[in-house]
Coordinates of C-alpha atoms and ligand atoms in Angstrom, one line a residue:
M1 CA -127.0 -84.8 209.4
G2 CA -127.7 -86.1 212.9
N3 CA -124.8 -88.0 214.5
R4 CA -122.0 -86.8 212.2
V5 CA -122.3 -83.1 212.6
T6 CA -120.8 -80.8 215.2
I7 CA -122.5 -77.6 215.7
T8 CA -121.4 -74.4 217.5
T9 CA -124.0 -71.9 218.5
L10 CA -123.3 -68.3 219.6
A11 CA -125.9 -67.5 222.2
G12 CA -127.4 -64.9 224.5
G13 CA -130.1 -66.0 227.0
V14 CA -133.8 -66.8 226.5
G15 CA -134.1 -66.3 222.7
A16 CA -131.1 -68.5 222.1
A17 CA -132.2 -71.1 224.6
K18 CA -135.6 -71.5 222.9
F19 CA -133.8 -72.4 219.7
I20 CA -131.3 -74.7 221.5
R21 CA -134.2 -76.6 223.0
G22 CA -135.3 -77.4 219.5
L23 CA -131.8 -78.1 218.2
V24 CA -131.1 -80.8 220.7
R25 CA -134.1 -82.7 219.5
R26 CA -132.3 -83.0 216.3
I27 CA -128.6 -83.5 217.2
P28 CA -127.0 -85.2 220.2
Q29 CA -126.0 -82.8 222.9
K30 CA -122.5 -84.1 222.8
N31 CA -122.1 -82.7 219.2
L32 CA -123.0 -79.2 220.4
T33 CA -120.9 -76.4 221.7
V34 CA -122.7 -73.2 222.9
I35 CA -120.5 -70.1 223.2
V36 CA -122.4 -67.9 225.6
N37 CA -122.4 -64.1 226.3
T38 CA -121.0 -63.1 229.7
G39 CA -121.3 -59.3 229.2
D40 CA -124.5 -59.4 231.3
D41 CA -122.8 -61.0 234.3
E42 CA -123.3 -59.1 237.5
Y43 CA -122.6 -59.4 241.2
F44 CA -125.5 -59.6 243.6
Y45 CA -125.0 -60.1 247.4
G46 CA -121.4 -60.9 246.7
L47 CA -122.3 -63.7 244.2
H48 CA -121.2 -64.0 240.6
V49 CA -124.4 -64.3 238.6
S50 CA -124.1 -65.3 234.9
P51 CA -127.7 -65.0 233.6
D52 CA -127.1 -66.2 230.0
L53 CA -124.8 -69.1 231.1
D54 CA -127.5 -70.3 233.5
T55 CA -130.4 -69.9 231.0
V56 CA -128.5 -72.0 228.5
T57 CA -127.3 -74.6 231.1
Y58 CA -130.7 -75.0 232.8
T59 CA -132.4 -75.4 229.3
L60 CA -129.9 -78.1 228.3
A61 CA -130.4 -79.8 231.7
G62 CA -134.2 -79.7 231.3
V63 CA -134.6 -77.8 234.6
V64 CA -135.4 -74.3 233.2
N65 CA -138.6 -72.6 234.2
P66 CA -140.8 -73.3 231.2
T67 CA -143.0 -70.2 231.8
T68 CA -140.3 -67.5 232.0
G69 CA -137.6 -69.3 230.0
W70 CA -135.0 -68.3 232.7
G71 CA -134.4 -69.4 236.2
R72 CA -135.2 -72.9 237.5
A73 CA -138.5 -74.8 237.4
H74 CA -140.4 -75.3 240.7
E75 CA -138.6 -72.3 242.2
T76 CA -139.2 -70.5 245.5
F77 CA -137.9 -67.1 246.6
H78 CA -137.6 -67.4 250.4
A79 CA -133.9 -66.4 250.6
L80 CA -134.4 -63.4 248.4
E81 CA -137.3 -62.3 250.6
A82 CA -135.0 -62.6 253.6
L83 CA -132.2 -60.8 251.9
G84 CA -134.6 -57.9 251.2
Q85 CA -134.8 -57.4 255.0
F86 CA -131.1 -56.6 255.0
Y87 CA -130.6 -54.9 251.6
G88 CA -134.0 -53.4 250.8
K89 CA -136.4 -54.5 248.1
P90 CA -134.7 -56.7 245.6
W91 CA -135.0 -55.9 241.9
F92 CA -133.2 -58.9 240.5
N93 CA -135.0 -62.2 240.9
L94 CA -132.8 -65.0 242.3
G95 CA -134.7 -68.1 243.3
D96 CA -133.6 -70.5 246.1
R97 CA -132.5 -73.3 243.8
D98 CA -130.9 -70.8 241.4
L99 CA -128.9 -69.3 244.4
A100 CA -127.2 -72.7 244.8
T101 CA -125.7 -72.2 241.3
H102 CA -124.4 -68.7 242.2
L103 CA -123.0 -69.8 245.5
Y104 CA -121.2 -72.7 243.9
R105 CA -119.9 -70.6 241.0
T106 CA -118.6 -67.9 243.3
E107 CA -117.0 -70.3 245.7
R108 CA -115.2 -72.2 243.0
L109 CA -114.0 -69.0 241.3
R110 CA -112.7 -67.9 244.6
S111 CA -110.8 -71.1 245.0
G112 CA -109.0 -70.4 241.8
L113 CA -110.9 -72.1 239.0
S114 CA -111.6 -70.1 235.8
L115 CA -115.2 -69.3 234.7
V116 CA -114.7 -71.9 231.9
E117 CA -113.8 -74.6 234.4
V118 CA -116.7 -73.7 236.8
T119 CA -119.2 -73.6 234.0
R120 CA -118.1 -77.1 232.9
E121 CA -118.5 -78.4 236.4
I122 CA -121.9 -76.9 236.8
A123 CA -123.1 -78.3 233.4
Q124 CA -121.7 -81.7 234.2
K125 CA -123.3 -81.8 237.7
L126 CA -126.6 -80.9 236.1
G127 CA -126.3 -83.7 233.6
V128 CA -125.7 -81.5 230.5
K129 CA -123.8 -83.3 227.7
A130 CA -123.3 -80.3 225.5
R131 CA -120.2 -78.1 226.0
V132 CA -121.3 -74.8 227.5
L133 CA -118.5 -72.3 227.0
P134 CA -118.4 -68.8 228.4
M135 CA -117.2 -66.5 225.7
S136 CA -114.2 -65.4 227.9
N137 CA -112.7 -65.9 231.3
D138 CA -112.1 -62.1 231.4
R139 CA -114.6 -59.6 232.6
V140 CA -116.6 -57.8 229.9
H141 CA -119.3 -55.5 231.4
T142 CA -121.9 -54.3 229.0
H143 CA -123.3 -50.9 229.7
V144 CA -126.3 -49.2 228.0
K145 CA -126.3 -45.4 227.4
L146 CA -129.8 -44.0 227.3
R147 CA -130.5 -40.4 226.1
G148 CA -129.8 -37.9 228.8
R149 CA -128.4 -40.5 231.3
P150 CA -125.0 -41.9 232.2
P151 CA -124.3 -45.4 231.0
L152 CA -126.0 -48.1 233.1
P153 CA -124.7 -51.6 233.7
F154 CA -126.8 -54.0 231.5
Q155 CA -128.9 -55.5 234.3
Q156 CA -129.8 -52.1 235.7
Y157 CA -131.1 -51.1 232.3
F158 CA -132.8 -54.4 231.5
V159 CA -134.2 -55.7 234.7
K160 CA -134.4 -52.7 237.1
G161 CA -135.3 -50.2 234.3
G162 CA -137.5 -52.6 232.3
A163 CA -135.4 -51.9 229.1
R164 CA -137.2 -48.6 228.7
G165 CA -135.6 -45.4 227.2
A166 CA -134.0 -44.4 224.0
V167 CA -130.7 -46.3 223.5
E168 CA -127.9 -44.1 222.2
A169 CA -124.9 -46.4 222.6
I170 CA -123.7 -49.7 223.9
E171 CA -120.4 -49.9 225.7
L172 CA -118.7 -53.3 226.0
R173 CA -116.3 -52.4 228.8
G174 CA -113.2 -54.5 229.0
V175 CA -113.7 -56.1 225.6
E176 CA -110.5 -54.9 224.0
A177 CA -108.4 -56.5 226.7
A178 CA -110.5 -59.7 227.0
R179 CA -109.4 -62.8 225.3
P180 CA -111.9 -65.4 223.9
A181 CA -111.9 -68.4 226.2
Q182 CA -109.7 -71.3 225.2
G183 CA -111.6 -73.3 222.7
V184 CA -113.9 -70.5 221.4
L185 CA -112.1 -69.8 218.1
E186 CA -111.5 -73.6 217.4
A187 CA -115.2 -74.3 218.1
I188 CA -116.0 -71.8 215.4
T189 CA -113.5 -72.8 212.8
E190 CA -113.7 -76.6 213.3
A191 CA -117.5 -77.1 213.5
T192 CA -119.5 -78.5 210.7
G193 CA -121.7 -75.5 211.1
V194 CA -122.0 -72.3 213.2
I195 CA -125.3 -70.8 214.2
L196 CA -125.9 -67.3 215.4
A197 CA -129.0 -67.8 217.6
P198 CA -131.9 -65.4 217.4
S199 CA -130.4 -63.3 220.1
N200 CA -130.0 -59.6 220.6
P201 CA -127.3 -58.5 218.1
F202 CA -125.9 -55.8 220.3
V203 CA -126.0 -56.9 223.9
S204 CA -126.1 -60.7 223.5
L205 CA -124.1 -61.6 220.4
G206 CA -122.3 -58.2 220.3
P207 CA -119.9 -59.0 223.1
I208 CA -119.0 -62.4 221.7
L209 CA -118.4 -60.9 218.2
A210 CA -116.3 -58.0 219.7
L211 CA -113.8 -60.4 221.2
N212 CA -110.4 -60.5 219.6
G213 CA -110.4 -63.0 216.7
V214 CA -114.0 -64.0 216.7
R215 CA -115.1 -62.0 213.6
E216 CA -112.0 -63.3 211.8
A217 CA -112.8 -66.9 212.7
L218 CA -116.4 -66.5 211.5
S219 CA -115.4 -64.9 208.3
T220 CA -113.0 -67.7 207.4
V221 CA -115.9 -70.3 207.7
R222 CA -118.6 -67.8 206.5
S223 CA -120.3 -70.2 204.1
R224 CA -121.2 -72.5 207.0
V225 CA -122.4 -69.8 209.4
V226 CA -126.1 -69.4 209.6
A227 CA -128.0 -66.7 211.6
I228 CA -131.6 -66.6 212.5
S229 CA -133.2 -63.1 212.5
P230 CA -134.5 -62.0 215.9
I231 CA -136.5 -59.3 214.1
V232 CA -139.8 -60.5 212.7
G233 CA -142.3 -58.2 211.0
G234 CA -140.5 -55.0 211.9
K235 CA -140.1 -55.8 215.6
S236 CA -138.3 -58.1 218.0
V237 CA -140.2 -61.1 219.0
K238 CA -139.3 -60.1 222.6
G239 CA -137.0 -57.6 224.3
P240 CA -135.4 -54.4 223.2
A241 CA -133.5 -55.5 220.0
D242 CA -135.8 -53.5 217.8
A243 CA -135.5 -50.3 220.0
M244 CA -131.7 -50.7 220.0
M245 CA -131.5 -51.1 216.3
R246 CA -133.6 -48.0 215.8
G247 CA -131.7 -46.0 218.4
L248 CA -128.4 -47.0 216.9
G249 CA -129.4 -46.1 213.4
H250 CA -130.1 -49.5 211.8
E251 CA -133.1 -50.6 209.8
V252 CA -135.4 -52.7 212.0
S253 CA -135.7 -55.6 209.6
P254 CA -133.9 -58.9 208.7
R255 CA -132.1 -56.8 206.1
G256 CA -130.8 -54.6 209.0
V257 CA -129.7 -57.8 210.8
A258 CA -128.0 -59.0 207.6
R259 CA -126.0 -55.8 207.4
L260 CA -124.9 -56.2 211.0
Y261 CA -123.6 -59.7 210.3
Q262 CA -122.3 -59.0 206.8
N263 CA -119.1 -60.8 206.0
L264 CA -119.6 -63.1 209.0
I265 CA -122.6 -65.2 207.8
G266 CA -123.3 -67.1 204.7
V267 CA -127.0 -67.7 205.4
L268 CA -129.8 -65.7 207.1
I269 CA -133.0 -67.4 208.1
L270 CA -135.8 -64.8 208.0
D271 CA -139.4 -65.2 208.8
Q272 CA -142.0 -65.9 206.1
V273 CA -143.7 -62.5 206.9
D274 CA -140.4 -60.9 205.8
R275 CA -140.1 -62.7 202.5
H276 CA -140.0 -59.5 200.6
Y277 CA -136.5 -58.8 202.0
A278 CA -135.0 -61.9 200.4
D279 CA -133.7 -60.3 197.2
S280 CA -132.0 -57.4 199.0
I281 CA -130.4 -59.8 201.5
E282 CA -129.1 -61.8 198.6
Q283 CA -127.5 -58.6 197.2
L284 CA -125.5 -58.3 200.4
G285 CA -123.9 -61.7 199.5
I286 CA -126.0 -63.6 202.1
K287 CA -128.2 -66.5 201.1
P288 CA -131.8 -65.8 202.4
V289 CA -133.8 -68.8 203.6
I290 CA -137.4 -68.2 204.5
A291 CA -139.1 -70.1 207.3
D292 CA -141.6 -69.9 210.1
T293 CA -139.2 -68.6 212.8
I294 CA -141.6 -68.2 215.7
M295 CA -140.7 -70.8 218.2
A296 CA -144.0 -71.0 220.1
T297 CA -143.3 -74.7 221.1
P298 CA -140.3 -77.0 221.3
A299 CA -141.6 -78.8 218.3
K300 CA -141.6 -75.6 216.3
A301 CA -138.1 -74.8 217.5
A302 CA -137.0 -78.3 216.3
R303 CA -138.6 -77.6 212.9
L304 CA -136.6 -74.4 212.7
A305 CA -133.5 -76.4 213.6
D306 CA -134.2 -78.6 210.7
V307 CA -134.2 -75.6 208.4
V308 CA -130.9 -74.4 209.9
L309 CA -129.2 -77.8 209.6
A310 CA -130.4 -78.1 206.0
A311 CA -128.9 -74.7 205.2
I312 CA -125.6 -75.8 206.7
D313 CA -125.7 -79.0 204.7
G314 CA -126.5 -77.2 201.5
Ligands
GDP1 P1 -132.7 -62.6 226.2 O1 -132.9 -61.2 226.2 O2 -132.1 -63.2 227.4 O3 -133.9 -63.4 225.6 O4 -131.6 -62.8 225.1 P2 -131.4 -63.2 223.7 O5 -130.6 -62.1 223.2 O6 -131.0 -64.6 223.6 O7 -132.9 -63.2 223.0 C1 -133.6 -62.1 222.7 C2 -133.9 -62.1 221.2 O8 -134.4 -63.3 220.7 C3 -134.9 -61.0 220.9 O9 -134.3 -60.1 220.0 C4 -136.1 -61.7 220.3 O10 -136.6 -61.0 219.2 C5 -135.5 -63.0 219.8 N1 -136.5 -64.1 219.9 C6 -137.1 -64.6 221.0 N2 -137.9 -65.6 220.6 C7 -137.9 -65.7 219.3 C8 -138.6 -66.6 218.3 O11 -139.4 -67.4 218.6 N3 -138.2 -66.4 217.0 C9 -137.3 -65.5 216.6 N4 -137.0 -65.4 215.3 N5 -136.6 -64.7 217.5 C10 -136.9 -64.8 218.8

C-alpha cells in the first residue's frame, strides 16, 4: 500500500480523529480525503462552529488538545469567561485559539465563500495536506428526541445535557434538501478504499449516509468499503452510541453495527473481545476481520490502520 493508495474516510469527531491520527502514520496525508459530518454545527455568539470539522482539521494539523481529543492544545478560555459576563454562564467550551477559527470561518462565509472553500482555506493555513471535505454546503441540523421531551439540537443534548436521557429518535433536519458537497460522491467511488471510521452511526455517520446519493455511491464500491465497529464488548468505547442503538431498537453489538451498514460495506473490523459475532456477521454478507480496536495510543491506532489497509487490499 503506502504511496499508491487513495483513501476516503467518513468521519465524525473525536472517535474518527483518533483513527485518522493512526492512518496518517501509514499513508501520506495528500492521499487522504476525509468527509466530515456537519450535522452538529451550531451558532454560538453569532459564530459558525463546526465541531467535527475542527476536530479532524486540528488532528491532521497536529494542534489538537491531546487530552480531550477536541479543541486546540495549549488553550486558554479568557474570551469565553468575558462572554459569560454578557450572555450568562457558557455551556459550550470555546477556547481563545479555537475562537480564531470560528471568527475566520464566519467572516469568510459572510463574504460569500462556501463551507467547502472556507474549510479548505483553514486546513491549508494550518498546514494540513489531506483534503478535509464538509459533507455538504447545505445546512443539516441534527436533533435528538428524548423520551417525554421535544427534540433538542444536537449540541444541547450532547454538551449541555451531557448526552443523558432515553433517545427515541434522531431527526436530521434539512437532509432531504441538502446536496452532498462537490467531490463527496467522487471521493467515495474513485478511492482505492473507503473507511467508515469508528464514529457514532446515527449522529456522526448518519447525516453523511443520509445525503442524497451517498448510500448508492458506497454500495457501488461496497467490496472496498471497510467499517470499524464503535461498539466493543456490548458498549461504546465512549459517548452515547450504545444508548442510541438500544433506544432505537438495535442490538448493541458489532452485529448490530453490521446490520446498520448492510449493503454499504464489504468488511467490518470488530474487536477481538467480540470474535463470537464473526460468523453471524459473515452471514450478513460482510467479511468480519478481528483486531484489537482500542486505540489507546497513536501507535495502536496506526496498527489498526494496518489492519484496515490490509482489508482493503485483500
Ligand atoms: P465524537 O462523539 O465526537 O467522538 O464522535 P465520533 O462519532 O467520531 O466518535 C464516537 C464513537 O467512536 C463512539 O461510538 C466510540 O465508541 C467510538 N470510539 C472512540 N474511541 C474508540 C476506539 O478506540 N476504538 C473503537 N473501536 N471505537 C472508538
